[in-house]
Short mmCIF file of C-alpha atoms in Angstrom, two decimals:
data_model
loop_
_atom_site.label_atom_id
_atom_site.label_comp_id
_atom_site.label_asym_id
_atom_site.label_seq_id
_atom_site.Cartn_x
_atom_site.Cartn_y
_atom_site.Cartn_z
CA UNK T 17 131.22 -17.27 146.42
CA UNK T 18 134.39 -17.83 144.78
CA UNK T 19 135.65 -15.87 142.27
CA UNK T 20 132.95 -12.83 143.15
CA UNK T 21 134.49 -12.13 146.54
CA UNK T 22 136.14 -9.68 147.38
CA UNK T 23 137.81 -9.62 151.03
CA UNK T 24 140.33 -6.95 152.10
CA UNK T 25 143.32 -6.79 153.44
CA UNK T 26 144.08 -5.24 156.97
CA UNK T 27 146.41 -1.92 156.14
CA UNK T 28 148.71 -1.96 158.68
CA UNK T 29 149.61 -5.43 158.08
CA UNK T 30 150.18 -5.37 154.52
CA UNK T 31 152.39 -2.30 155.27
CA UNK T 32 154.01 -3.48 157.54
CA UNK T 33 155.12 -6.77 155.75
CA UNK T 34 157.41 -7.10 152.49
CA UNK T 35 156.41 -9.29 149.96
CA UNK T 36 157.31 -13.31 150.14
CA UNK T 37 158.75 -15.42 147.82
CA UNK T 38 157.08 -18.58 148.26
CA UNK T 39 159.01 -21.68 149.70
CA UNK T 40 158.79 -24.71 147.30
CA UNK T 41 157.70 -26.95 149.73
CA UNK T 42 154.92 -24.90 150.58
CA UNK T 43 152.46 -27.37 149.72
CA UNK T 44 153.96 -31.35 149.59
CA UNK T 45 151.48 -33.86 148.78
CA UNK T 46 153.64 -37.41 148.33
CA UNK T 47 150.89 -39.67 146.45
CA UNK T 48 152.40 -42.85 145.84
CA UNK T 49 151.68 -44.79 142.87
CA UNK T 50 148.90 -47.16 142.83
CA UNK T 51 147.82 -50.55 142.08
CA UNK T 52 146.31 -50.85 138.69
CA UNK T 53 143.14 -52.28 141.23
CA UNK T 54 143.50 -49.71 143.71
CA UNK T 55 143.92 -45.73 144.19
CA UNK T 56 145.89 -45.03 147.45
CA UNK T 57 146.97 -41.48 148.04
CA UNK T 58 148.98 -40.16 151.23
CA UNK T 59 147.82 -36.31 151.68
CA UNK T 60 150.51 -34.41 153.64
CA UNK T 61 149.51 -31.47 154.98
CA UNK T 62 151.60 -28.63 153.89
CA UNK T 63 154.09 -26.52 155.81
CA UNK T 64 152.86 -24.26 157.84
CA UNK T 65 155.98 -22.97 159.38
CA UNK T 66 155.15 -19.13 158.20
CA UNK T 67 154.83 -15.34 159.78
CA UNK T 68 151.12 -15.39 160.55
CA UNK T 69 149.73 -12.97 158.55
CA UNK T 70 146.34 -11.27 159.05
CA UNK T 71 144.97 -11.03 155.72
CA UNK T 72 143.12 -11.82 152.36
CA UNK T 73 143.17 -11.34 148.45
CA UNK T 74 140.26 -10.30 146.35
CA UNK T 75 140.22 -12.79 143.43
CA UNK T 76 138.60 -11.92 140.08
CA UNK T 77 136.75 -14.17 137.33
CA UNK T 78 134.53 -12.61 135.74
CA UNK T 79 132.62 -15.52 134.23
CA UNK T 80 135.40 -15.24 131.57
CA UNK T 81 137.58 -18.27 133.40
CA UNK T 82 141.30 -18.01 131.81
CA UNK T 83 143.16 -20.98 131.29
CA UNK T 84 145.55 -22.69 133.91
CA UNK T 85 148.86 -21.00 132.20
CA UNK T 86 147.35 -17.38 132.23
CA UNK T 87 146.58 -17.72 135.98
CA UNK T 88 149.63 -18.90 137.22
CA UNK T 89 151.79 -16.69 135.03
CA UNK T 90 149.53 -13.78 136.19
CA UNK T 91 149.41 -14.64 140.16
CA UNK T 92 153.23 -16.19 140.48
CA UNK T 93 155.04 -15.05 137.51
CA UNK T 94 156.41 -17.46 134.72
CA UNK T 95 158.44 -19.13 136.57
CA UNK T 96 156.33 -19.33 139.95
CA UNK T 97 158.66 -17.42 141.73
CA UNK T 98 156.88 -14.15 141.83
CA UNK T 99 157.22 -12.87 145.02
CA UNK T 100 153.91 -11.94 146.80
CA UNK T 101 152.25 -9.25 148.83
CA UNK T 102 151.05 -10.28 152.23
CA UNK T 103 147.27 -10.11 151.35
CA UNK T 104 148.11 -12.40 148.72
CA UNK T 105 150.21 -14.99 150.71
CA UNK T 106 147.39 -15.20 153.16
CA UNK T 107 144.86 -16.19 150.41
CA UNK T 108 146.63 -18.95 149.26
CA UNK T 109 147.45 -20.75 152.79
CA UNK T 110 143.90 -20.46 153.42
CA UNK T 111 142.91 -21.80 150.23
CA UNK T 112 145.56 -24.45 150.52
CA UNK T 113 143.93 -25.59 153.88
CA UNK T 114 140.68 -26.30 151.61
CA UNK T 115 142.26 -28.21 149.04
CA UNK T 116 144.31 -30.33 151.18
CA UNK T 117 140.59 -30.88 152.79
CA UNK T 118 139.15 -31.43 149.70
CA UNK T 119 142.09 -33.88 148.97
CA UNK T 120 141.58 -35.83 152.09
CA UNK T 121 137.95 -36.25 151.69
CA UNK T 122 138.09 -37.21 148.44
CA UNK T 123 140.85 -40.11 149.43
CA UNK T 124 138.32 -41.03 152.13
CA UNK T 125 135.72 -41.82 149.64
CA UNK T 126 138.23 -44.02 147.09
CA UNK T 127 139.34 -45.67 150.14
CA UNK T 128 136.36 -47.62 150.66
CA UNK T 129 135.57 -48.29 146.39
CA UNK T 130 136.64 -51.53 144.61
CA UNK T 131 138.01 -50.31 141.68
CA UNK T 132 139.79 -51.72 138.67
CA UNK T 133 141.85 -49.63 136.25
CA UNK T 134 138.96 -49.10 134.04
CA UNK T 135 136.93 -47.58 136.31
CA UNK T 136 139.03 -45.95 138.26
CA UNK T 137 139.31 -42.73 136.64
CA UNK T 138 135.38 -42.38 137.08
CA UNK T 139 135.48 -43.42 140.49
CA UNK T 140 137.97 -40.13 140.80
CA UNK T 141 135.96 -38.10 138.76
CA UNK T 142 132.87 -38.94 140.74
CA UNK T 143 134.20 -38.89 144.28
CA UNK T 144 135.29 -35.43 143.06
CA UNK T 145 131.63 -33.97 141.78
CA UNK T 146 130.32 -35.80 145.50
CA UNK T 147 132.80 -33.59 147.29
CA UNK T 148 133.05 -30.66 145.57
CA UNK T 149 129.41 -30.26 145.37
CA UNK T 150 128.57 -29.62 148.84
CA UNK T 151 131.58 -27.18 149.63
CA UNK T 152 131.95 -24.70 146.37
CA UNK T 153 129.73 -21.91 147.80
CA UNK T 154 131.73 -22.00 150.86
CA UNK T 155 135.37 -22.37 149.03
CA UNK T 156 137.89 -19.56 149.93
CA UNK T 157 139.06 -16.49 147.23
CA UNK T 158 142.83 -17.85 147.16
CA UNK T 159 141.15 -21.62 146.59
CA UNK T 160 141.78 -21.48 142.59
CA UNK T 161 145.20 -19.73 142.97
CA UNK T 162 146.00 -22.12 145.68
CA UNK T 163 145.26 -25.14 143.42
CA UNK T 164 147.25 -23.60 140.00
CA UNK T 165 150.11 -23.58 142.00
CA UNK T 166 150.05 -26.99 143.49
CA UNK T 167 149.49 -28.45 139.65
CA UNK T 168 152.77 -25.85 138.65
CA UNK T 169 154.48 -27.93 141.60
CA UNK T 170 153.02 -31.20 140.70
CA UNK T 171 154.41 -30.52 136.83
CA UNK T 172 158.22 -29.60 138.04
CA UNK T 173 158.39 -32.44 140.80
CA UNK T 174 156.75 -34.65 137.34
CA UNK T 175 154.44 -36.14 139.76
CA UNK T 176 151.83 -37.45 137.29
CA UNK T 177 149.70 -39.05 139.87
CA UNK T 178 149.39 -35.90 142.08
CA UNK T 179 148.32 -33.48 138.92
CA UNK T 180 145.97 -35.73 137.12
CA UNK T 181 144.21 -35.53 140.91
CA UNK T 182 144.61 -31.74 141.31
CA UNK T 183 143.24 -31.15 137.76
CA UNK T 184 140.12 -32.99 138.63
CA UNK T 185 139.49 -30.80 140.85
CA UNK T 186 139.84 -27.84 138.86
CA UNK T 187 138.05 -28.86 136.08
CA UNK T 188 135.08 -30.13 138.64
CA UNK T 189 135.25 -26.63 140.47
CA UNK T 190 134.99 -24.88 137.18
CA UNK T 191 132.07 -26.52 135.80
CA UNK T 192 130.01 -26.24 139.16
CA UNK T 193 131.11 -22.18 139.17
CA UNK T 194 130.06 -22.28 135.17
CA UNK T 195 126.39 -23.69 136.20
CA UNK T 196 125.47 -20.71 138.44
CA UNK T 197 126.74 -18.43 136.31
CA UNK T 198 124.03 -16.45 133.34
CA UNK T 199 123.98 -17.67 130.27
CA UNK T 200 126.10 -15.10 128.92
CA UNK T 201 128.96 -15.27 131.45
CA UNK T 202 128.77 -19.10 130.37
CA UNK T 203 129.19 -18.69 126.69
CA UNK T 204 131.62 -16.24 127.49
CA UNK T 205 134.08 -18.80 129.31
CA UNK T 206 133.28 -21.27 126.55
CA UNK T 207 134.61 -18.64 124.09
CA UNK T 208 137.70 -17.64 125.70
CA UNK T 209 138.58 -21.10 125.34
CA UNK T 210 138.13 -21.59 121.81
CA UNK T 211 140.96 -20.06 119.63
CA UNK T 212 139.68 -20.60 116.19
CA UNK T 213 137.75 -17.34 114.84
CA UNK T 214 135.49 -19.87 112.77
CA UNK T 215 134.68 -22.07 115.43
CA UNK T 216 133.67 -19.04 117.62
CA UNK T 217 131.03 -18.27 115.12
CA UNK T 218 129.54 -21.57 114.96
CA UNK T 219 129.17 -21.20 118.56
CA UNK T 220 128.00 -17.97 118.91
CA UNK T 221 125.31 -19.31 115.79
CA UNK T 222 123.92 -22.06 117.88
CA UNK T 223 123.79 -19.91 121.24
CA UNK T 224 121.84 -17.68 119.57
CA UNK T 225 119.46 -20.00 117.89
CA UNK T 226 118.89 -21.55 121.47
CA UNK T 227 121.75 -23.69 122.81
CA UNK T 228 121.33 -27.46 123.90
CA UNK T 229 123.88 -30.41 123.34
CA UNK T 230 126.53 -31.08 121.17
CA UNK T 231 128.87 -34.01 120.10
CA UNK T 232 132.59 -32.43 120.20
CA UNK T 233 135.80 -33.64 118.52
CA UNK T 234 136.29 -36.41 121.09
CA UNK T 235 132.84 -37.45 120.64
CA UNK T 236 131.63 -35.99 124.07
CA UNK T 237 128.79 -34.34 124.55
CA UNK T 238 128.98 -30.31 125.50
CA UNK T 239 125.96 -28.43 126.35
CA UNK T 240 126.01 -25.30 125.00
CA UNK T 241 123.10 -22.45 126.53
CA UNK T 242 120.95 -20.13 124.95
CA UNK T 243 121.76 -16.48 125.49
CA UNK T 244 121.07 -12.97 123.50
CA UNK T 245 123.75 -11.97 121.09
CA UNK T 246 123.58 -8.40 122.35
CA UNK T 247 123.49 -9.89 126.14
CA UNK T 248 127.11 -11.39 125.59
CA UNK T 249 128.26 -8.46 123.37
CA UNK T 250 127.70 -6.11 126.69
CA UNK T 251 129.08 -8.29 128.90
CA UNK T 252 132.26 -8.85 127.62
CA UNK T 253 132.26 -5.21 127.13
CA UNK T 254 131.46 -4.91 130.64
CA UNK T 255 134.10 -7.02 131.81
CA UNK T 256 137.35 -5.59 129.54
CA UNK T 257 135.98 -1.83 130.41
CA UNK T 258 136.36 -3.39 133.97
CA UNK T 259 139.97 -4.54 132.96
CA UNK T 260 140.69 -1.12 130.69
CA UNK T 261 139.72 0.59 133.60
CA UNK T 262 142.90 -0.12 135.63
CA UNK T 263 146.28 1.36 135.91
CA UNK T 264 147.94 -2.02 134.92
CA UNK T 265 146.35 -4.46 132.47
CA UNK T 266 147.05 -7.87 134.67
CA UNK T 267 146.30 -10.20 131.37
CA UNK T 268 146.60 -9.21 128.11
CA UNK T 269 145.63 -12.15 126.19
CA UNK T 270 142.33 -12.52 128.47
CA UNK T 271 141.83 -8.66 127.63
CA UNK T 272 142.04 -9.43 124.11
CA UNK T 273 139.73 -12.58 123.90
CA UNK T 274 137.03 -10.54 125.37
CA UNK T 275 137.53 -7.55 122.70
CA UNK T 276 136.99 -10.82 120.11
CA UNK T 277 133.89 -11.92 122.07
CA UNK T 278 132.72 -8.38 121.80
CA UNK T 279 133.39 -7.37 118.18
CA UNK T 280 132.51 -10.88 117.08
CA UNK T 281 129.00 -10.95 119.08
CA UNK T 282 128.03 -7.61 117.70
CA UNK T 283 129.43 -8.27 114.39
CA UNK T 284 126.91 -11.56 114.06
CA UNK T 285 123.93 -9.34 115.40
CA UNK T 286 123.81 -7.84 111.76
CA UNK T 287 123.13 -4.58 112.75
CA UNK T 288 126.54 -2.69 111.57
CA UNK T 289 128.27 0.02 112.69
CA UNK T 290 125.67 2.85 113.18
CA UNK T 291 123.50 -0.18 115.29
CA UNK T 292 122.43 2.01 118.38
CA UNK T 293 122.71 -1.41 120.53
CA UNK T 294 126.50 -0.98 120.28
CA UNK T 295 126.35 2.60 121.88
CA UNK T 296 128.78 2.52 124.89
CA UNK T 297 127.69 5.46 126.12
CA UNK T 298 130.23 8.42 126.08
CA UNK T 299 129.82 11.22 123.68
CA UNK T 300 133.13 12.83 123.74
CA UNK T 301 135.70 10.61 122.25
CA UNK T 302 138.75 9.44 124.71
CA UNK T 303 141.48 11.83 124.18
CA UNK T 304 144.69 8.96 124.22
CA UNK T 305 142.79 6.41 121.66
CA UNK T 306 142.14 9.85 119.49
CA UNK T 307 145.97 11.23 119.33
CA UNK T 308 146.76 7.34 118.46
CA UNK T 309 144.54 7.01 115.68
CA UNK T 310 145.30 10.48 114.63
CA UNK T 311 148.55 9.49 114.26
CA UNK T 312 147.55 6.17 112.03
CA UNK T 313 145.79 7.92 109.72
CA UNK T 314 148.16 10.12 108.90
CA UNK T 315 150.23 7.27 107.49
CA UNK T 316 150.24 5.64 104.64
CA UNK T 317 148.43 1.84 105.18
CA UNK T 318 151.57 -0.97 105.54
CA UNK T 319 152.96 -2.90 107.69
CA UNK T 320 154.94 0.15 109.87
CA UNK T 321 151.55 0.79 110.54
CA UNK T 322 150.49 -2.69 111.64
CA UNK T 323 153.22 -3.19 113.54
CA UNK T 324 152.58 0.48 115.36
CA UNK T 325 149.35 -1.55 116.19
CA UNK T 326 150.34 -4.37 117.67
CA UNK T 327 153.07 -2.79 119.93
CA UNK T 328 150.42 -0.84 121.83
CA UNK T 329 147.79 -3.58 121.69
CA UNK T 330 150.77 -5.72 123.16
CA UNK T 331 150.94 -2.51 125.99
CA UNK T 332 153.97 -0.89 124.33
CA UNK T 333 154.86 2.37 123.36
CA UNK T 334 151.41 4.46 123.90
CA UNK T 335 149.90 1.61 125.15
CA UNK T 336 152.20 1.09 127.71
CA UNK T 337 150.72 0.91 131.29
CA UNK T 338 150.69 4.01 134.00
CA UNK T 339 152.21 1.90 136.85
CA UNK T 340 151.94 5.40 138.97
CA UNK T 341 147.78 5.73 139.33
CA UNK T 342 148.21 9.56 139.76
CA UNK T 343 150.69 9.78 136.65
CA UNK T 344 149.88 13.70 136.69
CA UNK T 345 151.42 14.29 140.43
CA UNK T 346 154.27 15.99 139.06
CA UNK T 347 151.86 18.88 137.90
CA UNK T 348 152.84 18.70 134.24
CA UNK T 349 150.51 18.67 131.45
CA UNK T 350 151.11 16.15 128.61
CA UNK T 351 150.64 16.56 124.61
CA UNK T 352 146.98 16.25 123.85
CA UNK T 353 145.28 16.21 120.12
CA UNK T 354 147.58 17.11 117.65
CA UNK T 355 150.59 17.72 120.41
CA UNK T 356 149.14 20.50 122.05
CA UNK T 357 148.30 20.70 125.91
CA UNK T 358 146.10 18.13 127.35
CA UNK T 359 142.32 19.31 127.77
CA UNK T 360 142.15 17.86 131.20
CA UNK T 361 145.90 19.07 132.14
CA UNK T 362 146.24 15.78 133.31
CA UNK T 363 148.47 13.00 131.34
CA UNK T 364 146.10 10.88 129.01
CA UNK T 365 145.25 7.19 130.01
CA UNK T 366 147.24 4.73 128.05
CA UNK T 367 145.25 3.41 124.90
CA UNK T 368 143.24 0.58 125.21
CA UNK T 369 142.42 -2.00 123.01
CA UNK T 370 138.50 -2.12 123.24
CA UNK T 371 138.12 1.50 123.61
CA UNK T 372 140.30 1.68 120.87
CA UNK T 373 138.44 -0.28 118.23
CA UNK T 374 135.16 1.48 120.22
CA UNK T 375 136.85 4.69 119.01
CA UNK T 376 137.65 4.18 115.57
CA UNK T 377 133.46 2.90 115.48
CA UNK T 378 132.32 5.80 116.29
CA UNK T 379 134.63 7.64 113.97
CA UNK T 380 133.56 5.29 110.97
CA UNK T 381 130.14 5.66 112.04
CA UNK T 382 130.02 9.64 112.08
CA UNK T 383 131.88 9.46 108.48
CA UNK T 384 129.23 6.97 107.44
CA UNK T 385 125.86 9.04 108.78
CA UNK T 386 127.04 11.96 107.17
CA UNK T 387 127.72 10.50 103.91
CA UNK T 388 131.86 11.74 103.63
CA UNK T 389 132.50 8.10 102.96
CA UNK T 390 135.94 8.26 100.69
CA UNK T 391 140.08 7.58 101.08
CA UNK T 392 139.37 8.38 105.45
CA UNK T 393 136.62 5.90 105.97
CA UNK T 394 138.31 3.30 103.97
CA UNK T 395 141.79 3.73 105.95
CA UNK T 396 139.52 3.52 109.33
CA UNK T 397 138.65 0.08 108.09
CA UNK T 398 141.34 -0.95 107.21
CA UNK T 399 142.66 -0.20 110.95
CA UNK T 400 139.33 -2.07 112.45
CA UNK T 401 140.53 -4.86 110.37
CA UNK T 402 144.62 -4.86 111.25
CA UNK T 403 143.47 -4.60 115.43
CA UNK T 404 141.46 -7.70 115.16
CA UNK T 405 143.96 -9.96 113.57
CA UNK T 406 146.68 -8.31 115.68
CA UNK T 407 144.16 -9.39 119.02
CA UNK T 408 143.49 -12.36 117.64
CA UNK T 409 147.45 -12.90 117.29
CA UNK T 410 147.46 -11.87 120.74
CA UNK T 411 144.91 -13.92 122.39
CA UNK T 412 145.64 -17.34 121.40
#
């Protein structure tokens, strides 16, 4: 199924091929304007004058779905001119074959509805659910990537017509993805959506007392599910472990909305700090997120701290990515706790933001079980506190 599938890449061809900057016209879909009675779109299919390349991507969601302008900055760069590796060029011609089938289908189906303007952006809407319906649990990896970039394309050529269509589809793909997800993956995605700490809460308030549906802002209705507090606490743990787990952090501001979703689930549980629910399950504290908060402490509370904060939440300074996985090849040990030689010999990971603030919990929670509570415990909080409005700062 999309977004769960993993397909890999044959070596030899991905070694033996450079990375490719995409060609703009990689995907041209001329839709012509239409009568205010009448939708008529022209699909083109795209170019397909390429090297033939043998091979897949592996495409990650999670259940946490980021928004359209994380995606695209994270697959093609900013601009969209990332170049890309041959796995990943593959992925999106064949999910570019699916939504210029999707596309075509869809067209078939307006085609034969009279429509006036009112209706007409139902009649889309529909026609998309009716398509999309019967193909999303056969829909490529590169489908989603495919489609981000067409919309990207769609913005700078200022078609309207063509990325009002496209975004249909994404928003219709999404939704049927969302419904056969659990109930906590759901909640999740609604909560990396929402950027307002107090509006998270009142979700998180009526998820836990059972779910069911809404009125919004815009006076539509959104059905919200039921799910366990401590269910979505571990799975956004899950997932950013997942993420923290990697050399190189792809998306920082998706990393940082599901530290929110974590602290703020297991805040609203009501257990506190020494709650045994919130154990992750190591017992000797990470050695990089130690030397870090080591360092913190031993400052005076102020905004040179803060800002020493955010830099490596923001994957600066000793939170700055390994882009080497083996970092230690060279055979030299690194500074461990208080600048002598690593334990391990080997360098230390870079810190992370949720085993970061998982590190300074444990700390507080050792200070508070043995009763030393004092100048320490009150600096540790005031840390916890600091690394969740600089993640909030950095999330939305």
């Amino acid at each position: 199924m999309l977004g769960n599938t993993a397909l890999t890449s044959s070596p030899a061809a991905a070694s033996a091929l450079s990375p490719i900057c995409l060609p703009s016209n990689l995907f041209s879909f001329p839709i012509p304007c239409p009568a205010p009675h009448r939708i008529g779109f022209r699909v083109v299919p795209f170019n397909r004058k390429l090297p033939p390349l043998a091979s897949a991507t592996s495409s990650e969601v999670g259940g946490a779905y980021p928004d359209g302008e994380l995606y695209f900055e994270h697959q093609f760069g900013k601009g969209g001119d990332q170049k890309l590796d041959a796995s990943q060029y593959e992925a999106l011609l064949k999910g570019g074959e699916q939504v210029t089938s999707v596309l075509q289908e869809m067209i078939t189906l307006l085609e034969d509805m009279n429509m006036d303007e009112a209706s007409e952006k139902v009649a889309v809407e529909l026609a998309a659910q009716g398509v999309i319906g019967k193909r999303v649990d056969e829909m490529e990896s590169g489908f989603m990537m495919a489609l981000d970039y067409m919309i990207k394309l769609a913005e700078k050529d200022q078609d309207d017509e063509r990325k009002i269509l496209l975004e249909v589809i994404k928003e219709t793909v999404l939704a049927h993805l969302t419904k056969k997800c659990p109930p906590q993956v759901q909640v999740i995605g609604l909560l990396c959506r929402t950027p307002q700490k107090e509006s998270r809460h009142e979700l998180l308030r009526r998820v836990a007392a059972g779910g069911g549906v809404f009125k919004g802002e815009n006076g539509t209705k959104v059905h919200i599910p039921g799910a366990n507090l401590n269910d979505i606490a571990n799975q956004a743990d899950d997932l950013l472990e997942t993420m923290e787990n990697r050399a190189v952090i792809p998306d920082r501001k998706l990393l940082a909305r599901l530290v929110l979703i974590r602290e703020e689930a297991r805040d609203m549980m009501g257990g506190g700090i020494l709650d045994e629910r919130n154990d992750r399950g190591f017992s000797t504290l990470p050695e990089s997120e130690v030397n870090f908060l080591t360092k913190l402490v031993a400052l005076k509370p102020g905004k040179t701290v803060q800002q020493m904060i955010k830099n490596v939440m923001l994957g600066k300074d000793e939170g700055a990515d390994n882009e080497e996985e083996n970092a230690s090849a060279s055979g030299k040990g690194s500074d461990g706790i208080f600048g002598r030689e690593s334990v391990s010999g080997h360098k230390p990971r870079p810190v992370r933001p949720g085993m970061f603030l998982e590190t300074v919990t444990k700390v507080l929670g050792g200070i508070y079980s043995g009763n030393i509570s004092g100048i320490t415990a009150q600096h540790l909080e005031w840390v916890h506190q600091k690394t969740l409005l600089v993640l909030q700062e950095i999330a939305f």
